[in-house]
Short mmCIF file of C-alpha atoms in Angstrom, two decimals:
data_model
loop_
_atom_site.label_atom_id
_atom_site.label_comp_id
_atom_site.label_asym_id
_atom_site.label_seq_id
_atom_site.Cartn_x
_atom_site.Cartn_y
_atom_site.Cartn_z
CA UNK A 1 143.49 48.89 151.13
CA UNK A 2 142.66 52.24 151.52
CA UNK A 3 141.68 54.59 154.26
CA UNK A 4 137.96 55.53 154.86
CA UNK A 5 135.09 57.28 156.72
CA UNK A 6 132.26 54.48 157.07
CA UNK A 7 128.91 54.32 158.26
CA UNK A 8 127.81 51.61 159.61
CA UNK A 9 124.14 51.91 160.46
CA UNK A 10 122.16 55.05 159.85
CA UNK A 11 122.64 56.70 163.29
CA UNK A 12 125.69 55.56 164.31
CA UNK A 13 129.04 57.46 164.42
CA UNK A 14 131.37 57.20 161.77
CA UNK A 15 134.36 54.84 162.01
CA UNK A 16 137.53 55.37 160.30
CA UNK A 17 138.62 51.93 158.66
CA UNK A 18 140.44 50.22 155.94
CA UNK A 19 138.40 49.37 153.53
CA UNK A 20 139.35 47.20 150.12
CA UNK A 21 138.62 49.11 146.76
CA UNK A 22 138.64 46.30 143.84
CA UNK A 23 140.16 47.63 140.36
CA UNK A 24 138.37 49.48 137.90
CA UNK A 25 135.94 47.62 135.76
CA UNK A 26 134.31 48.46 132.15
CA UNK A 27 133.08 51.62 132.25
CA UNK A 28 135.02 53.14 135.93
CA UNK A 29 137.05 55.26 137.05
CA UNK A 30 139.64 54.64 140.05
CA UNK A 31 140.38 58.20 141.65
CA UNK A 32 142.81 58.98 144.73
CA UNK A 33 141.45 62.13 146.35
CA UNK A 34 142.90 65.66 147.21
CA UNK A 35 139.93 66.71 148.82
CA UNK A 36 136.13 66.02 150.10
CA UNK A 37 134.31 68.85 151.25
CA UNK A 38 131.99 68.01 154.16
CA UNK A 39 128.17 68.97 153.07
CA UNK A 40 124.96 69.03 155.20
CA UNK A 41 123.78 66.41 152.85
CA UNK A 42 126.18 63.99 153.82
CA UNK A 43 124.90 65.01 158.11
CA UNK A 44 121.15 64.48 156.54
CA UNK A 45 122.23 61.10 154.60
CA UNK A 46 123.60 59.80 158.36
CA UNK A 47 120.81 60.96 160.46
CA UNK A 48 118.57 59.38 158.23
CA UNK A 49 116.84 62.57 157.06
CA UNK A 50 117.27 60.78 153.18
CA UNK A 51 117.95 57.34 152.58
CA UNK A 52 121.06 55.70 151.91
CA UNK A 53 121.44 51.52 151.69
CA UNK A 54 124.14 51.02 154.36
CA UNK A 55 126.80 50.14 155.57
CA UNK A 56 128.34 52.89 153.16
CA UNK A 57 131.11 55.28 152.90
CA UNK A 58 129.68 59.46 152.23
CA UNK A 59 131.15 62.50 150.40
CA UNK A 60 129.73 63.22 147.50
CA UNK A 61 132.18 66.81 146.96
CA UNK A 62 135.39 65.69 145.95
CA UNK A 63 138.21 66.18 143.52
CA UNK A 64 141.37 64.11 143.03
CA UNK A 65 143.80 62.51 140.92
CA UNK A 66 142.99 59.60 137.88
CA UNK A 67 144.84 56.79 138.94
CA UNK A 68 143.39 54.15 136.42
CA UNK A 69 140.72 53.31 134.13
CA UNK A 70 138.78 50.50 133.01
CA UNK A 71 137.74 49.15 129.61
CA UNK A 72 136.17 51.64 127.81
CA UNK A 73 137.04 54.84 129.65
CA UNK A 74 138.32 57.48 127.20
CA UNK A 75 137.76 60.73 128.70
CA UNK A 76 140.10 61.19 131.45
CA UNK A 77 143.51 58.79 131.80
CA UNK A 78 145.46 58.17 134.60
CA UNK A 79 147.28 61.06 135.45
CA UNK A 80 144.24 63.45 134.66
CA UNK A 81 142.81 65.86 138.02
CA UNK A 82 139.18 65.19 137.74
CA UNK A 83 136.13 66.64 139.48
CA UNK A 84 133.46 64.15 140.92
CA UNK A 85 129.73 64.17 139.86
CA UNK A 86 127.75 62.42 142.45
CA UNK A 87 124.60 62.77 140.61
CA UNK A 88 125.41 61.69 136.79
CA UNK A 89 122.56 61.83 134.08
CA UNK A 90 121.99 58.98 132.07
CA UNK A 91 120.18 60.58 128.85
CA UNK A 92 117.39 58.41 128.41
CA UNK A 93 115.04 59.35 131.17
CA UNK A 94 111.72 61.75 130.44
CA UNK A 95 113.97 64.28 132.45
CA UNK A 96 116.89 63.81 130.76
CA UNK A 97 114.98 64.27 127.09
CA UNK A 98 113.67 67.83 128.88
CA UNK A 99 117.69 69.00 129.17
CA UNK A 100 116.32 68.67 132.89
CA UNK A 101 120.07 66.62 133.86
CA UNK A 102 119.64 67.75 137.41
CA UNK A 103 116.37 65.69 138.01
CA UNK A 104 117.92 62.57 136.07
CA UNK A 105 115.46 60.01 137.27
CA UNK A 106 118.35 57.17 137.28
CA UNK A 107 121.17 59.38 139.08
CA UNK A 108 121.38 57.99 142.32
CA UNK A 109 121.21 54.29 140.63
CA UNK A 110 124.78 53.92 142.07
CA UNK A 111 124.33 54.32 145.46
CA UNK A 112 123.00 51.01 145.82
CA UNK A 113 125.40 49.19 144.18
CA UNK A 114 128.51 47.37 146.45
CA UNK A 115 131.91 49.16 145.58
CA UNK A 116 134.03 47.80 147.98
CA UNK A 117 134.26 45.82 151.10
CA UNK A 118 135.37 46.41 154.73
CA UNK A 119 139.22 44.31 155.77
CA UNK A 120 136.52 41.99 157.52
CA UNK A 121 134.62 41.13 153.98
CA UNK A 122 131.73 43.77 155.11
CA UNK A 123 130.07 44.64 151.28
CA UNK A 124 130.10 48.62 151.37
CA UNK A 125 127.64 51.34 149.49
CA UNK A 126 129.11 54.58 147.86
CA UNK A 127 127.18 57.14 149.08
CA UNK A 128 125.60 59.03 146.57
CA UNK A 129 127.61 57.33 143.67
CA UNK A 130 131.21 58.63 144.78
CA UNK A 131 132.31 57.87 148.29
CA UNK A 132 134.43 60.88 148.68
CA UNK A 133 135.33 60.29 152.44
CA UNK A 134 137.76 58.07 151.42
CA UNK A 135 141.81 58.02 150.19
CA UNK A 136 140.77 56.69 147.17
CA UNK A 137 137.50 55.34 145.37
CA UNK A 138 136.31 53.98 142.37
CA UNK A 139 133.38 55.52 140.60
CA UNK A 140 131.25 55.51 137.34
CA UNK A 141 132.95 57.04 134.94
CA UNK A 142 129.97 59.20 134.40
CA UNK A 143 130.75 60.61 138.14
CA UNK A 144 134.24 61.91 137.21
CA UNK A 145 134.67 65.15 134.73
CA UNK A 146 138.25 66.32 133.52
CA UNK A 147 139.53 69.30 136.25
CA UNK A 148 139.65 72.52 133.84
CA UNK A 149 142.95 74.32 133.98
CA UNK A 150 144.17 76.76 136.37
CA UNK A 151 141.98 75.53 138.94
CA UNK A 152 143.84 74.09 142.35
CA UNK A 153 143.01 70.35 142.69
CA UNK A 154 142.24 70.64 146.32
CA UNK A 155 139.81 73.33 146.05
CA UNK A 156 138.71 72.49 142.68
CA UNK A 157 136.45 69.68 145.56
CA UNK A 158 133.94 72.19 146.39
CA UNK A 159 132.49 72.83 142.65
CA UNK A 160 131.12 69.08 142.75
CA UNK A 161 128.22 69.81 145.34
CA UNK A 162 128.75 73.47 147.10
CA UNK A 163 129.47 75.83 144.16
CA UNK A 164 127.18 74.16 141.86
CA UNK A 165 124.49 74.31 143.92
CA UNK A 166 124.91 78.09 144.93
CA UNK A 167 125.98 79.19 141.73
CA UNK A 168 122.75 77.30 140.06
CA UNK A 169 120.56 78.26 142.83
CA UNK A 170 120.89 82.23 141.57
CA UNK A 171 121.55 81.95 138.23
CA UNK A 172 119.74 79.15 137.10
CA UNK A 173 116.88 78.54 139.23
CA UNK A 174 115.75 82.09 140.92
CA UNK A 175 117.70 83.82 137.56
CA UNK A 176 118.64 86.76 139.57
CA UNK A 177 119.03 89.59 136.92
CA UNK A 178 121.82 92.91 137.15
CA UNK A 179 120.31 95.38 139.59
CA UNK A 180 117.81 93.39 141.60
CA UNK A 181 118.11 92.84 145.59
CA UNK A 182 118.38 89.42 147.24
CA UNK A 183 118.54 87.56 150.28
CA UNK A 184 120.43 84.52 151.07
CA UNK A 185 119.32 82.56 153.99
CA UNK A 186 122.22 80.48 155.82
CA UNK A 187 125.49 81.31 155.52
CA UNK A 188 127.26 77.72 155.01
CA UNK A 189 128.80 76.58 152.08
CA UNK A 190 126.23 76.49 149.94
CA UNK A 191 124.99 79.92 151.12
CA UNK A 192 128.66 81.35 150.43
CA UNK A 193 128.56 79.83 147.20
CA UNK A 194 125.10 81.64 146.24
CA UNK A 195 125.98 84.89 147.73
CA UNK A 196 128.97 85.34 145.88
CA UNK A 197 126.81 84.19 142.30
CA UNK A 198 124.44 87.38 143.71
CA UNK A 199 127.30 89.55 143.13
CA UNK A 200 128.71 87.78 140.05
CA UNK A 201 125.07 88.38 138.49
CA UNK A 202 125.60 92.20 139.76
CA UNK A 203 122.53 91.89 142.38
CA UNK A 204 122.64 95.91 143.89
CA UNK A 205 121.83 94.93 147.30
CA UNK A 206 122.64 91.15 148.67
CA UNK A 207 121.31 90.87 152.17
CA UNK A 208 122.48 87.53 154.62
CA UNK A 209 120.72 86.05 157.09
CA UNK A 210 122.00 83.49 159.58
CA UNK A 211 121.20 82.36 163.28
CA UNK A 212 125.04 83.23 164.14
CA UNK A 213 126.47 86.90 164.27
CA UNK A 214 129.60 85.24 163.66
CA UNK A 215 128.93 84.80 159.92
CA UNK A 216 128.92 88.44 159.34
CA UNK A 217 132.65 88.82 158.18
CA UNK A 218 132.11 85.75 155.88
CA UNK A 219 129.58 86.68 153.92
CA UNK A 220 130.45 90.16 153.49
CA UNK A 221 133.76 88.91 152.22
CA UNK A 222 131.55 87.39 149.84
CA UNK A 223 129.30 89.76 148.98
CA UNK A 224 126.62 90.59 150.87
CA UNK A 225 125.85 94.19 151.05
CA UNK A 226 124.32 93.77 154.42
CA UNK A 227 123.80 91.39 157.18
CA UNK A 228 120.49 90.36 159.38
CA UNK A 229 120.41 88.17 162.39
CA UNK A 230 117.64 85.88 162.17
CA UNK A 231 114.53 86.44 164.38
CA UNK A 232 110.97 86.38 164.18
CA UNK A 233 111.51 90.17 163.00
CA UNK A 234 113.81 89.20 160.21
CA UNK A 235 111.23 89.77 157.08
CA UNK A 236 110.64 93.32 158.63
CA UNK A 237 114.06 93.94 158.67
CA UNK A 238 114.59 93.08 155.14
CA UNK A 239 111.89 94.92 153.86
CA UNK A 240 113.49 98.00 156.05
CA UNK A 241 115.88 97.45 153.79
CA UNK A 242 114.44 97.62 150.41
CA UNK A 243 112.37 100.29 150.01
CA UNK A 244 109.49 98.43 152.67
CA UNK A 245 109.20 96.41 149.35
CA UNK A 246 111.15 93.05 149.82
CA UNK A 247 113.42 91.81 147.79
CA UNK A 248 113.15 90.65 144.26
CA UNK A 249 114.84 86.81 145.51
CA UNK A 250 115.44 85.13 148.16
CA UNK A 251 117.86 81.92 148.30
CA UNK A 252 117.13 79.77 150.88
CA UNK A 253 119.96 77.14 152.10
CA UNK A 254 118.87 75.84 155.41
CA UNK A 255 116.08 73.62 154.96
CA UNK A 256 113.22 74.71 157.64
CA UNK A 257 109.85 75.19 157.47
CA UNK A 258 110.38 78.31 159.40
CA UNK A 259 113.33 80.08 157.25
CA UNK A 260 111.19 79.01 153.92
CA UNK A 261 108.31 80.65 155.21
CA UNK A 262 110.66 83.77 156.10
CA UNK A 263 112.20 83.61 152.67
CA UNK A 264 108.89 83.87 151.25
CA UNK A 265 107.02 86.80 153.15
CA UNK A 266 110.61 88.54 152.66
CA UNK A 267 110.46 88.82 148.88
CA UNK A 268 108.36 91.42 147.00
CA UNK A 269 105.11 91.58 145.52
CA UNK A 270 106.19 88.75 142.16
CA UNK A 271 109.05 88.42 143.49
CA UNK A 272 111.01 84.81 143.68
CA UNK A 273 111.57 82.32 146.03
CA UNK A 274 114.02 79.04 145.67
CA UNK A 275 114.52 76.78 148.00
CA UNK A 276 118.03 74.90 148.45
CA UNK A 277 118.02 73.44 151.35
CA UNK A 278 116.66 70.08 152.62
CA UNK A 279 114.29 69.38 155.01
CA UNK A 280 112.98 66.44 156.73
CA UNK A 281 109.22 64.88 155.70
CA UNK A 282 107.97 66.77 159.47
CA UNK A 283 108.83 70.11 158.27
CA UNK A 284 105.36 71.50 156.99
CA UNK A 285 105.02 74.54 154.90
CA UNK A 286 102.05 76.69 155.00
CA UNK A 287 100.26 79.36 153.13
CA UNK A 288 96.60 80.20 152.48
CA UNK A 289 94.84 80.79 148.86
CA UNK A 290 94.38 84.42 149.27
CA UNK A 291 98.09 84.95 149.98
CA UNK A 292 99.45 83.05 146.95
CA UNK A 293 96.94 84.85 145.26
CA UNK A 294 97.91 88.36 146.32
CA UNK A 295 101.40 88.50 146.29
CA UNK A 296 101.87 86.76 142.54
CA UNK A 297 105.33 85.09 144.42
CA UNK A 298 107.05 82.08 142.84
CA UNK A 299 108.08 79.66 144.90
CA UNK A 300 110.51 76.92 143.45
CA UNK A 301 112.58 74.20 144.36
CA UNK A 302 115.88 73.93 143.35
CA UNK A 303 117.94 70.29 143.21
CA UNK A 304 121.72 70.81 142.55
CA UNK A 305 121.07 74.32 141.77
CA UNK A 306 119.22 73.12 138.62
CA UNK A 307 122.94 72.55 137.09
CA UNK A 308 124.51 70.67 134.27
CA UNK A 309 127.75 69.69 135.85
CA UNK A 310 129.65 69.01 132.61
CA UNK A 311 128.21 72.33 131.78
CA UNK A 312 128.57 74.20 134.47
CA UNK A 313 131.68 73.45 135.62
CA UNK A 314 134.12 75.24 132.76
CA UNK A 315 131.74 78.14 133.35
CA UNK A 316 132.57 78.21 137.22
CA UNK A 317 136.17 77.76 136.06
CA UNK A 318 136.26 80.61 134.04
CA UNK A 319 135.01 82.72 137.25
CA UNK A 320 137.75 81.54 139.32
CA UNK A 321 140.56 82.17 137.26
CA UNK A 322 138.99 85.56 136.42
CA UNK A 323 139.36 86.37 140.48
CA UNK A 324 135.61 86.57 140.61
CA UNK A 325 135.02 83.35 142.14
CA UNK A 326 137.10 82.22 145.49
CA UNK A 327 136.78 78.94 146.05
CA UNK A 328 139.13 79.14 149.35
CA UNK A 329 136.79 81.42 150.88
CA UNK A 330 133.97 79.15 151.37
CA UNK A 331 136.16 76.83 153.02
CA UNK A 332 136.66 77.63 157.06
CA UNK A 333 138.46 74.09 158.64
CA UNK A 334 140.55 72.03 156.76
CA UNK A 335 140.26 68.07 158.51
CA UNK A 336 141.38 64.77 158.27
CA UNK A 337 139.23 61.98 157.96
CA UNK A 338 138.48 61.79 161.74
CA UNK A 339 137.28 65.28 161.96
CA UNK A 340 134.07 64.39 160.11
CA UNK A 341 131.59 63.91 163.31
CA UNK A 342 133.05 67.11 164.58
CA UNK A 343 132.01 69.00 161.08
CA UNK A 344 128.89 67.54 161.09
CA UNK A 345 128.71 68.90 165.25
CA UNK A 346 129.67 72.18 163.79
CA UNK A 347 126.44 71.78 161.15
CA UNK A 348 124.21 71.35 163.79
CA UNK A 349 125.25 74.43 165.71
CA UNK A 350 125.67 76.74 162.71
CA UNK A 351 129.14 77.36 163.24
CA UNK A 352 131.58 78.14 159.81
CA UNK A 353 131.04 77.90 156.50
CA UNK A 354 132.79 74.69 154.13
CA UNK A 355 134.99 72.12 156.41
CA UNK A 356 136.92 70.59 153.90
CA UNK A 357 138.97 66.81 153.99
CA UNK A 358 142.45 67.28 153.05
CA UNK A 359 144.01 63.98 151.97
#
């Protein structure tokens, strides 16, 4: 019996519980946890913004500890600090034949299965394959990959979701190339994570925007060149500050119709904008024809920051024992389990950057 963050119902509040984790079969991985960041997917997965079967236990940013394996496990043993994947490719979808791991068409195959039960005999859901709000868990053993060295277990948490998806988001996805000016809009964790990658990909000018003047000394700690409060004036300002030409990519993390359209008439003539963040099905988009047509933009999605985890990862390692990657500075609260609904609270107001569970 271990401790956990469960949700009951989508909508309700979550309820720390014991819950019973079964041993590891063929092919799984039991992990205890160090850490969980908390992520505005796992506030989104709650609400009901995207679907998750219920009643389930969230996290999906985690890193911990092996603690056993099951038949047929032979790339981490018990002992081993491991990273979780929450979204693992299974090579045989069109996707996956593409190199395209990030939009694996059987990833989230996991999330329906039943992984544990409640102390009343309640089956329970892993959300989003891992169930990180938890003391321990037991996963695919595609979800787990081995913790590089030199790497602190406890922050090594935010590469599985956060840094991934910021570091992807600029260097695979909008490609953001030495010398060239960007904009990251929201300054959370995943907006942290991508202005920081702006300055690893030597971006001359790295301009935040966020609703919250606190956020200021965050992200120019990591990186940005300059900081913009966002209004309805907030494109004008940026282009004030390039030249009246925009810049050449914009990053944005929040989600709304209204900061994607901002993104976009904020970037140059050609230039690029990705889109991180998730929005609900009622957030509408819109541009006309001659727009698209005149300003040669490219707008993109962007899931998981277009990443290979098992590739990506050692890369991101190599950053932060370099010094030019801090994972502790994306983090701003460090919680235990029942300081969840207040992280997601904080979320919802813009307040912080990465809140992150500290078993």
């Amino acid at each position: 019996m271990v401790r956990a963050a469960v949700l009951p119902a989508v909508g309700a509040p979550l309820e720390v519980a014991h819950i019973d984790l079964p041993a590891p079969g063929p092919g799984q991985v039991h992990v205890r946890l160090a850490a969980a960041g908390v992520c505005h997917s796992d506030l989104s997965l709650s609400n009901g913004t995207m679907r998750v079967p219920v009643p389930a236990v969230l996290g999906h940013e985690g890193a911990g500890t092996v603690v056993a394996v099951g038949e047929g496990v032979t790339h981490v043993v018990p002992g081993d600090g491991v990273v979780l994947n929450w979204a693992p490719s299974c090579g045989r979808c069109h996707a996956c034949g593409l190199g395209e791991v990030w939009l694996c068409a059987n990833a989230l195959n996991g999330a329906a299965d039943v992984y544990a039960r409640t102390a009343e005999g309640t089956d329970l859901h892993p959300g989003l394959n891992v169930a990180a709000f938890a003391e321990e868990t037991v996963v695919s053993a595609g979800c787990v990959l081995p913790l590089p060295d030199g790497i602190p277990l406890t922050d090594a948490a935010l590469l599985g979701c956060a840094v991934l998806t910021g570091y992807g988001a600029v260097h695979h996805s909008a490609r953001v190339r030495q010398g060239e000016t960007v904009a990251v809009f929201g300054v959370g964790g995943v907006g942290l994570a991508a202005l920081q990658s702006a300055r690893i990909a030597g971006a001359a000018k790295i301009v935040a925007v966020d609703v919250s003047p606190a956020k200021e000394e965050l992200a120019r700690a990591a990186g940005a060149t300059d900081f913009v409060i966002a209004s309805e004036n907030t494109a004008r300002e940026i282009r004030g500050l390039t030249d009246k030409q925009g810049v050449d990519v914009a990053v944005e993390c929040v989600g709304r119709a209204a900061t994607i359209r901002t993104a976009w008439d904020s970037t140059r003539r050609g230039g690029r904008t990705t889109v991180v963040g998730i929005g609900g099905k009622d957030q509408q988009v819109t541009f006309n024809a001659l727009e698209i047509f005149h300003w040669g933009r490219t707008l993109s999605g962007c899931v998981y920051g277009n990443s290979d985890p098992a590739r990506d990862v050692p890369v991101l390692a190599e950053h932060v024992r370099a010094g030019r990657l801090d994972l502790g500075a994306l983090v701003t609260e460090r919680i235990a389990l029942e300081g969840i609904p207040a992280a997601f609270e904080n979320m919802i107001a813009g307040k912080g950057g990465r809140a992150l569970v500290v078993f």
